[in-house]
Amino acid sequence: MTTTRWLAEYAWLPERAAPTPEVLIETVNGRITAVTPLSPGGPPDAGVDVLADAVRLPGVTLPGLANTHSHAFHRALRGHTHGGRGDFWSWRDQMYAVTAHLNPDSYLALARAVYAEMALAGITCVGEFHYLHHGAGGTPYDDPNAMSAALVEAAAHAGIRLTLLDTCYLTATVDGQPLTGSQLRFGDGDALRWADRVSAFTPDGRHARLGAAIHSVRAVPAEQLATVAGWAHRRDAPLHVHLSEQPAENDACRAVHGRTPTGLLADHGVLGPATTAVHATHPTSGDVGLLGESRTGVCLCPTTERDLADGIGPARRMADAGIPLSLGSDSHAVIDPFEEARAVELDERLRTRKRGHFAPAELLHAASAAGHAALGWTDAGRIAVGGRADLVTVRLDSVRTAGVAPAGLWFAAGAADVTQVVVDGRVLVRDGHHLTVDVPQELADAMAEVTGG
Ligand SMILES: [Zn+2]
């Protein structure tokens, strides 16, 4: 057992409104074993000797950040879809076109690069909302979980933890139209067959765990929702679902089922503390009540929601209703947890023309502990004894952050200001460089492969 000592210039400790100066953090075998603020009062008894071998972390050290909602392959659309007109639905057609180039080998290469990009941004855990299961025309690969295995391997290469949210995707519309074209690769036929396939998969590696997802009320018929939810509940696994990203989904659900998507999910036992609704951009006040009473979480994806002109979710109202909020980069138009977090506050300002809705510590909590919990890693996202040794250090001497008050980093810093990332005690990023993946090169190669460029 080797103890590693880290001396953080500032560390953001749980329940603190701002970072604490001069904190000694000790880690053993991937766990935090001691957290000691050195001032006031100076070093602990063993003082000088303890500090002599400590690794200094200039700047603010945060707990590991969680990217609660990802579709890794959407990264290929970055920079290709933002300039034109259109909406979520036309963007979706472009996204489907990328899938034609993906197989287990190309998806491994792409996801490895994307997850390594996340690591550079301070993300130590990702929730992959995975629905691209099968080969052309929906024909299963020899291993029906080959695409899942590729994602698990990609996260291992990139050095971050992954919750594979295996997604049930059966129909094209709320009224049950069948999948067509690119969507055929997403489908398993029915929820029982989805469950059989997923149950046969065991992620390879301690960095990965399995969860479930319902793509949306568009994609899983009402009478099959409970099958997916039951699978997750029996395994005590996280359950995620896209919810009310678009008003059109609400309208269609009301027309077919006579209730909102949230109401439908509630009726079929989908809501609860292990469930995370992704987006929840257009909930009714009744929906917010249902989500809050059931302690269902909501994952906001502000940079994607703005890119796709979805709207602004009622973040403060949801938080006040008792809904835990987490954050995801979703389509990866941007991979920057700082940008996602500040957008939660700044979007509320635009809507209300008032400032000060979320304290910086609340933004940190959404980006770290709440996100990890939504992905089933309840022992991560806090710099506290017993927690996973994830440490994300943000510099305070860049052109963006020079002179910034430590607690103000959420409004000034970006992914490029992350200098060091430790995941489960292992240094993954040092001096802003990933230690095992040439991220820009691998991203370029992977994107060329899947966009035919
Ligand atoms: Zn999504």
Short mmCIF file of C-alpha atoms in Angstrom, two decimals, residues 8-393:
data_model
loop_
_atom_site.label_atom_id
_atom_site.label_comp_id
_atom_site.label_asym_id
_atom_site.label_seq_id
_atom_site.Cartn_x
_atom_site.Cartn_y
_atom_site.Cartn_z
CA ALA A 8 -3.70 21.36 -3.32
CA GLU A 9 -3.28 25.12 -3.42
CA TYR A 10 -7.06 25.10 -3.15
CA ALA A 11 -9.42 22.12 -2.90
CA TRP A 12 -13.20 22.27 -3.14
CA LEU A 13 -14.40 20.17 -0.22
CA PRO A 14 -17.99 18.94 0.27
CA GLU A 15 -20.55 21.37 1.69
CA ARG A 16 -18.20 24.31 1.26
CA ALA A 17 -19.30 27.46 -0.52
CA ALA A 18 -15.81 28.03 -1.91
CA PRO A 19 -12.48 26.20 -2.24
CA THR A 20 -10.37 25.76 0.89
CA PRO A 21 -6.72 26.91 0.66
CA GLU A 22 -3.79 24.54 1.29
CA VAL A 23 -5.35 21.12 1.60
CA LEU A 24 -3.34 17.93 1.99
CA ILE A 25 -5.10 14.99 0.33
CA GLU A 26 -3.81 11.47 0.89
CA THR A 27 -4.77 8.56 -1.33
CA VAL A 28 -4.10 4.84 -1.10
CA ASN A 29 -5.11 2.29 -3.74
CA GLY A 30 -7.46 4.64 -5.50
CA ARG A 31 -9.24 5.86 -2.37
CA ILE A 32 -8.99 9.08 -0.43
CA THR A 33 -7.71 8.24 3.04
CA ALA A 34 -7.18 11.68 4.57
CA VAL A 35 -8.17 15.28 3.82
CA THR A 36 -6.39 17.87 5.94
CA PRO A 37 -6.72 21.63 5.53
CA LEU A 38 -3.35 23.03 6.58
CA SER A 39 -4.43 26.52 7.47
CA PRO A 40 -5.08 27.99 9.86
CA GLY A 41 -2.83 26.10 12.23
CA GLY A 42 -0.17 24.97 9.81
CA PRO A 43 0.78 21.41 8.85
CA PRO A 44 -0.27 18.41 10.96
CA ASP A 45 2.12 17.01 13.60
CA ALA A 46 4.26 15.11 11.16
CA GLY A 47 4.43 18.45 9.36
CA VAL A 48 7.51 18.97 7.33
CA ASP A 49 8.11 15.31 6.51
CA VAL A 50 4.56 14.80 5.35
CA LEU A 51 4.75 17.72 2.97
CA ALA A 52 8.21 16.93 1.61
CA ASP A 53 6.98 14.23 -0.74
CA ALA A 54 3.61 15.79 -1.52
CA VAL A 55 2.77 16.44 -5.15
CA ARG A 56 1.83 20.09 -5.48
CA LEU A 57 -1.35 20.95 -7.32
CA PRO A 58 -1.34 24.65 -8.23
CA GLY A 59 -4.82 26.09 -8.80
CA VAL A 60 -8.14 24.69 -7.64
CA THR A 61 -8.56 20.95 -7.24
CA LEU A 62 -12.09 19.69 -7.76
CA PRO A 63 -13.57 16.24 -7.27
CA GLY A 64 -14.01 14.13 -10.41
CA LEU A 65 -16.59 15.53 -12.82
CA ALA A 66 -19.29 13.31 -14.28
CA ASN A 67 -20.66 13.59 -17.79
CA THR A 68 -24.06 12.09 -17.12
CA HIS A 69 -25.36 11.98 -20.69
CA SER A 70 -23.29 11.08 -23.74
CA HIS A 71 -23.81 9.71 -27.21
CA ALA A 72 -20.17 9.29 -28.18
CA PHE A 73 -20.70 9.14 -31.93
CA HIS A 74 -22.50 12.49 -32.06
CA ARG A 75 -19.06 14.03 -31.64
CA ALA A 76 -18.60 13.45 -35.37
CA LEU A 77 -21.22 16.11 -36.09
CA ARG A 78 -19.37 18.87 -34.28
CA GLY A 79 -18.72 21.76 -36.62
CA HIS A 80 -20.82 20.27 -39.39
CA THR A 81 -24.37 20.98 -38.35
CA HIS A 82 -24.46 24.29 -36.50
CA GLY A 83 -24.49 26.84 -39.30
CA GLY A 84 -27.67 26.06 -41.15
CA ARG A 85 -31.33 26.30 -40.40
CA GLY A 86 -33.42 23.36 -39.35
CA ASP A 87 -34.20 21.99 -35.93
CA PHE A 88 -33.77 18.94 -33.72
CA TRP A 89 -35.46 16.74 -36.29
CA SER A 90 -33.32 17.78 -39.26
CA TRP A 91 -30.21 17.52 -37.07
CA ARG A 92 -31.30 14.00 -36.21
CA ASP A 93 -31.25 12.99 -39.90
CA GLN A 94 -27.62 14.12 -40.13
CA MET A 95 -26.82 12.18 -36.97
CA TYR A 96 -28.32 9.04 -38.45
CA ALA A 97 -26.05 9.38 -41.50
CA VAL A 98 -22.97 9.03 -39.29
CA THR A 99 -24.14 5.68 -37.99
CA ALA A 100 -23.62 4.15 -41.45
CA HIS A 101 -19.86 4.29 -40.86
CA LEU A 102 -19.87 2.75 -37.42
CA ASN A 103 -19.02 -0.84 -36.59
CA PRO A 104 -17.40 -2.24 -33.44
CA ASP A 105 -13.89 -1.36 -34.65
CA SER A 106 -14.57 2.18 -35.84
CA TYR A 107 -16.76 2.86 -32.81
CA LEU A 108 -13.98 1.74 -30.48
CA ALA A 109 -11.56 4.19 -32.12
CA LEU A 110 -14.03 7.06 -32.12
CA ALA A 111 -15.25 6.54 -28.55
CA ARG A 112 -11.71 6.12 -27.24
CA ALA A 113 -10.80 9.54 -28.67
CA VAL A 114 -14.01 11.17 -27.43
CA TYR A 115 -13.65 9.74 -23.93
CA ALA A 116 -10.03 10.89 -23.87
CA GLU A 117 -11.24 14.37 -24.85
CA MET A 118 -13.57 14.15 -21.86
CA ALA A 119 -10.66 13.19 -19.61
CA LEU A 120 -8.81 16.32 -20.72
CA ALA A 121 -11.87 18.34 -19.64
CA GLY A 122 -11.82 16.87 -16.12
CA ILE A 123 -14.47 14.22 -16.69
CA THR A 124 -13.70 11.07 -14.73
CA CYS A 125 -16.93 9.19 -15.45
CA VAL A 126 -19.33 9.12 -18.37
CA GLY A 127 -22.85 7.82 -18.82
CA GLU A 128 -23.12 6.46 -22.34
CA PHE A 129 -26.73 6.39 -23.50
CA HIS A 130 -26.13 3.63 -26.01
CA TYR A 131 -28.60 2.62 -28.68
CA LEU A 132 -26.51 1.78 -31.76
CA HIS A 133 -26.61 -1.93 -31.02
CA HIS A 134 -26.75 -3.85 -34.29
CA GLY A 135 -25.28 -4.09 -37.77
CA ALA A 136 -26.72 -2.97 -41.09
CA GLY A 137 -30.47 -3.39 -41.35
CA GLY A 138 -30.68 -4.39 -37.70
CA THR A 139 -28.82 -7.69 -38.09
CA PRO A 140 -27.10 -8.50 -34.80
CA TYR A 141 -23.33 -8.87 -34.77
CA ASP A 142 -21.95 -12.33 -33.97
CA ASP A 143 -21.67 -10.99 -30.45
CA PRO A 144 -24.97 -9.08 -30.08
CA ASN A 145 -23.26 -6.85 -27.51
CA ALA A 146 -20.17 -6.12 -29.62
CA MET A 147 -20.91 -2.38 -29.77
CA SER A 148 -21.37 -2.26 -25.98
CA ALA A 149 -18.06 -4.06 -25.51
CA ALA A 150 -16.37 -1.54 -27.82
CA LEU A 151 -17.58 1.34 -25.64
CA VAL A 152 -16.44 -0.34 -22.45
CA GLU A 153 -13.02 -0.96 -23.98
CA ALA A 154 -12.86 2.64 -25.24
CA ALA A 155 -13.41 3.99 -21.73
CA ALA A 156 -10.69 1.68 -20.41
CA HIS A 157 -8.24 3.01 -22.98
CA ALA A 158 -9.20 6.60 -22.20
CA GLY A 159 -8.86 5.92 -18.47
CA ILE A 160 -12.28 7.04 -17.29
CA ARG A 161 -15.16 5.15 -15.69
CA LEU A 162 -18.25 4.38 -17.71
CA THR A 163 -21.84 3.49 -17.00
CA LEU A 164 -23.16 1.81 -20.11
CA LEU A 165 -26.83 2.77 -20.26
CA ASP A 166 -28.04 0.13 -22.66
CA THR A 167 -30.97 1.70 -24.39
CA CYS A 168 -34.23 0.07 -25.37
CA TYR A 169 -35.37 1.57 -28.68
CA LEU A 170 -38.28 -0.17 -30.36
CA THR A 171 -40.53 2.25 -32.26
CA ALA A 172 -40.19 5.44 -34.27
CA THR A 173 -43.14 7.37 -32.88
CA VAL A 174 -45.36 7.61 -29.82
CA ASP A 175 -48.15 5.89 -31.72
CA GLY A 176 -45.94 2.90 -32.46
CA GLN A 177 -44.74 3.34 -36.04
CA PRO A 178 -42.00 0.79 -36.77
CA LEU A 179 -38.34 1.67 -37.02
CA THR A 180 -37.05 2.33 -40.53
CA GLY A 181 -33.73 3.01 -42.22
CA SER A 182 -30.88 3.82 -39.83
CA GLN A 183 -33.16 3.26 -36.84
CA LEU A 184 -33.30 -0.46 -37.60
CA ARG A 185 -29.86 -0.80 -36.00
CA PHE A 186 -31.23 0.47 -32.69
CA GLY A 187 -34.00 -2.07 -32.25
CA ASP A 188 -34.25 -5.39 -30.45
CA GLY A 189 -37.84 -6.17 -31.47
CA ASP A 190 -39.44 -5.93 -28.05
CA ALA A 191 -38.45 -5.16 -24.48
CA LEU A 192 -38.10 -8.81 -23.46
CA ARG A 193 -35.60 -9.41 -26.23
CA TRP A 194 -33.81 -6.19 -25.25
CA ALA A 195 -33.59 -7.55 -21.69
CA ASP A 196 -32.29 -10.93 -22.89
CA ARG A 197 -29.52 -9.27 -24.88
CA VAL A 198 -28.50 -6.89 -22.12
CA SER A 199 -28.61 -9.61 -19.46
CA ALA A 200 -26.05 -11.58 -21.46
CA PHE A 201 -23.54 -8.73 -21.24
CA THR A 202 -21.04 -8.28 -18.44
CA PRO A 203 -18.78 -5.25 -18.83
CA ASP A 204 -15.12 -6.18 -18.84
CA GLY A 205 -13.33 -4.17 -16.19
CA ARG A 206 -13.89 -2.55 -12.84
CA HIS A 207 -14.11 0.84 -14.53
CA ALA A 208 -17.48 -0.01 -16.03
CA ARG A 209 -20.98 -0.79 -14.84
CA LEU A 210 -24.22 -1.54 -16.62
CA GLY A 211 -27.41 0.48 -16.50
CA ALA A 212 -30.55 0.72 -18.60
CA ALA A 213 -32.25 3.38 -20.63
CA ILE A 214 -35.61 3.93 -22.23
CA HIS A 215 -34.84 5.99 -25.29
CA SER A 216 -38.03 8.03 -24.89
CA VAL A 217 -41.78 7.60 -24.90
CA ARG A 218 -41.46 7.76 -28.67
CA ALA A 219 -39.32 4.66 -28.78
CA VAL A 220 -40.74 2.29 -26.16
CA PRO A 221 -44.46 1.43 -26.23
CA ALA A 222 -46.29 2.18 -23.00
CA GLU A 223 -47.05 -1.46 -22.24
CA GLN A 224 -43.33 -2.31 -22.43
CA LEU A 225 -42.00 0.48 -20.23
CA ALA A 226 -42.34 -1.62 -17.08
CA THR A 227 -40.23 -4.40 -18.57
CA VAL A 228 -37.25 -2.09 -18.92
CA ALA A 229 -37.85 -0.43 -15.57
CA GLY A 230 -38.21 -3.82 -13.87
CA TRP A 231 -34.92 -5.01 -15.34
CA ALA A 232 -33.15 -1.97 -13.89
CA HIS A 233 -34.91 -2.17 -10.51
CA ARG A 234 -34.09 -5.87 -10.05
CA ARG A 235 -30.43 -5.12 -10.63
CA ASP A 236 -30.39 -1.91 -8.64
CA ALA A 237 -29.06 -0.30 -11.80
CA PRO A 238 -29.45 3.29 -12.99
CA LEU A 239 -32.31 3.90 -15.40
CA HIS A 240 -32.22 6.88 -17.75
CA VAL A 241 -34.79 8.24 -20.20
CA HIS A 242 -34.95 11.17 -22.63
CA LEU A 243 -37.90 13.28 -21.50
CA SER A 244 -39.76 16.23 -22.99
CA GLU A 245 -36.85 17.62 -24.97
CA GLN A 246 -39.33 18.78 -27.57
CA PRO A 247 -42.90 20.13 -27.26
CA ALA A 248 -43.80 17.83 -30.14
CA GLU A 249 -43.11 14.82 -27.92
CA ASN A 250 -45.48 16.18 -25.27
CA ASP A 251 -48.18 16.84 -27.86
CA ALA A 252 -47.89 13.39 -29.40
CA CYS A 253 -47.95 11.69 -26.00
CA ARG A 254 -51.04 13.60 -24.94
CA ALA A 255 -52.75 12.73 -28.22
CA VAL A 256 -52.03 9.02 -27.95
CA HIS A 257 -52.06 8.40 -24.19
CA GLY A 258 -54.00 11.34 -22.78
CA ARG A 259 -51.14 12.35 -20.51
CA THR A 260 -47.71 13.92 -20.58
CA PRO A 261 -44.57 11.81 -21.08
CA THR A 262 -43.76 12.26 -17.38
CA GLY A 263 -47.27 11.14 -16.44
CA LEU A 264 -46.92 8.09 -18.66
CA LEU A 265 -43.58 7.16 -17.11
CA ALA A 266 -45.06 7.59 -13.62
CA ASP A 267 -47.98 5.30 -14.51
CA HIS A 268 -45.61 2.54 -15.57
CA GLY A 269 -43.22 2.63 -12.63
CA VAL A 270 -40.33 4.31 -14.42
CA LEU A 271 -39.79 7.22 -12.01
CA GLY A 272 -37.81 6.95 -8.78
CA PRO A 273 -34.48 7.79 -7.12
CA ALA A 274 -32.50 5.51 -9.45
CA THR A 275 -34.02 7.15 -12.52
CA THR A 276 -32.64 10.14 -14.38
CA ALA A 277 -34.75 12.05 -16.90
CA VAL A 278 -32.56 13.64 -19.53
CA HIS A 279 -33.42 17.20 -20.66
CA ALA A 280 -36.88 17.76 -19.09
CA THR A 281 -36.88 20.98 -21.07
CA HIS A 282 -40.65 21.27 -21.39
CA PRO A 283 -42.26 19.77 -18.27
CA THR A 284 -45.62 20.97 -16.98
CA SER A 285 -45.81 22.04 -13.34
CA GLY A 286 -47.55 18.73 -12.69
CA ASP A 287 -44.58 16.95 -14.26
CA VAL A 288 -42.15 18.80 -12.02
CA GLY A 289 -44.24 17.68 -9.05
CA LEU A 290 -44.17 14.04 -10.15
CA LEU A 291 -40.41 14.12 -10.69
CA GLY A 292 -39.77 15.82 -7.36
CA GLU A 293 -42.06 13.59 -5.29
CA SER A 294 -40.42 10.48 -6.74
CA ARG A 295 -36.92 11.95 -6.32
CA THR A 296 -36.25 11.31 -9.98
CA GLY A 297 -33.13 13.11 -11.15
CA VAL A 298 -32.86 15.39 -14.17
CA CYS A 299 -29.80 15.66 -16.37
CA LEU A 300 -29.58 19.02 -18.08
CA CYS A 301 -27.57 19.27 -21.30
CA PRO A 302 -27.47 23.03 -21.85
CA THR A 303 -24.93 23.25 -24.68
CA THR A 304 -26.83 20.68 -26.70
CA GLU A 305 -30.22 22.15 -25.84
CA ARG A 306 -29.08 25.55 -27.05
CA ASP A 307 -27.45 24.12 -30.17
CA LEU A 308 -30.63 22.29 -31.13
CA ALA A 309 -32.90 25.21 -30.22
CA ASP A 310 -34.74 23.00 -27.74
CA GLY A 311 -35.46 25.67 -25.15
CA ILE A 312 -34.46 26.27 -21.53
CA GLY A 313 -35.47 23.77 -18.88
CA PRO A 314 -36.84 25.15 -15.58
CA ALA A 315 -33.70 24.27 -13.63
CA ARG A 316 -34.34 26.28 -10.47
CA ARG A 317 -37.96 25.22 -10.26
CA MET A 318 -36.92 21.59 -10.60
CA ALA A 319 -34.17 21.89 -7.99
CA ASP A 320 -36.61 23.53 -5.58
CA ALA A 321 -38.98 20.60 -6.11
CA GLY A 322 -36.30 18.26 -4.76
CA ILE A 323 -35.06 16.99 -8.11
CA PRO A 324 -31.30 16.27 -8.12
CA LEU A 325 -29.75 17.98 -11.15
CA SER A 326 -26.81 16.61 -13.10
CA LEU A 327 -25.13 17.63 -16.36
CA GLY A 328 -24.32 16.03 -19.68
CA SER A 329 -22.66 17.08 -22.91
CA ASP A 330 -25.06 14.83 -24.87
CA SER A 331 -24.32 15.59 -28.55
CA HIS A 332 -20.81 16.89 -27.76
CA ALA A 333 -21.18 20.09 -29.72
CA VAL A 334 -19.01 21.16 -26.78
CA ILE A 335 -17.26 18.97 -24.21
CA ASP A 336 -16.72 21.34 -21.33
CA PRO A 337 -18.24 20.74 -17.89
CA PHE A 338 -17.61 24.35 -16.92
CA GLU A 339 -19.63 25.59 -19.86
CA GLU A 340 -22.49 23.20 -19.04
CA ALA A 341 -22.49 24.23 -15.38
CA ARG A 342 -22.46 27.97 -15.86
CA ALA A 343 -25.16 27.66 -18.52
CA VAL A 344 -27.55 26.39 -15.84
CA GLU A 345 -27.21 29.69 -14.01
CA LEU A 346 -26.83 31.94 -17.05
CA ASP A 347 -29.84 30.50 -18.90
CA GLU A 348 -31.98 31.20 -15.82
CA ARG A 349 -30.72 34.77 -15.92
CA LEU A 350 -31.76 35.16 -19.55
CA ARG A 351 -35.18 33.77 -18.82
CA THR A 352 -35.86 35.73 -15.63
CA ARG A 353 -33.69 38.82 -16.16
CA LYS A 354 -32.45 38.25 -12.61
CA ARG A 355 -29.09 36.98 -11.36
CA GLY A 356 -28.09 34.58 -8.62
CA HIS A 357 -30.18 31.41 -9.01
CA PHE A 358 -27.52 28.79 -8.34
CA ALA A 359 -24.59 29.12 -5.96
CA PRO A 360 -21.21 28.00 -7.35
CA ALA A 361 -21.22 25.04 -4.95
CA GLU A 362 -24.55 23.90 -6.39
CA LEU A 363 -23.07 23.97 -9.88
CA LEU A 364 -20.12 21.91 -8.65
CA HIS A 365 -22.46 19.41 -7.01
CA ALA A 366 -24.42 18.97 -10.25
CA ALA A 367 -21.18 18.47 -12.19
CA SER A 368 -19.66 16.03 -9.72
CA ALA A 369 -21.43 14.12 -6.92
CA ALA A 370 -24.94 14.33 -8.38
CA GLY A 371 -23.76 13.16 -11.78
CA HIS A 372 -21.79 10.28 -10.34
CA ALA A 373 -24.78 9.23 -8.23
CA ALA A 374 -27.04 9.33 -11.29
CA LEU A 375 -24.64 6.88 -12.91
CA GLY A 376 -24.52 4.54 -9.92
CA TRP A 377 -21.11 5.60 -8.59
CA THR A 378 -22.24 6.86 -5.21
CA ASP A 379 -18.71 6.83 -3.81
CA ALA A 380 -17.35 9.38 -6.28
CA GLY A 381 -17.54 13.11 -6.82
CA ARG A 382 -16.49 14.33 -3.38
CA ILE A 383 -13.05 15.05 -1.98
CA ALA A 384 -13.72 13.19 1.25
CA VAL A 385 -12.28 10.24 3.15
CA GLY A 386 -13.47 6.96 1.68
CA GLY A 387 -14.27 8.47 -1.70
CA ARG A 388 -12.72 7.51 -4.98
CA ALA A 389 -9.44 9.29 -5.55
CA ASP A 390 -10.57 11.48 -8.44
CA LEU A 391 -8.84 14.86 -8.45
CA VAL A 392 -9.31 17.46 -11.18
CA THR A 393 -7.02 20.46 -11.03
#
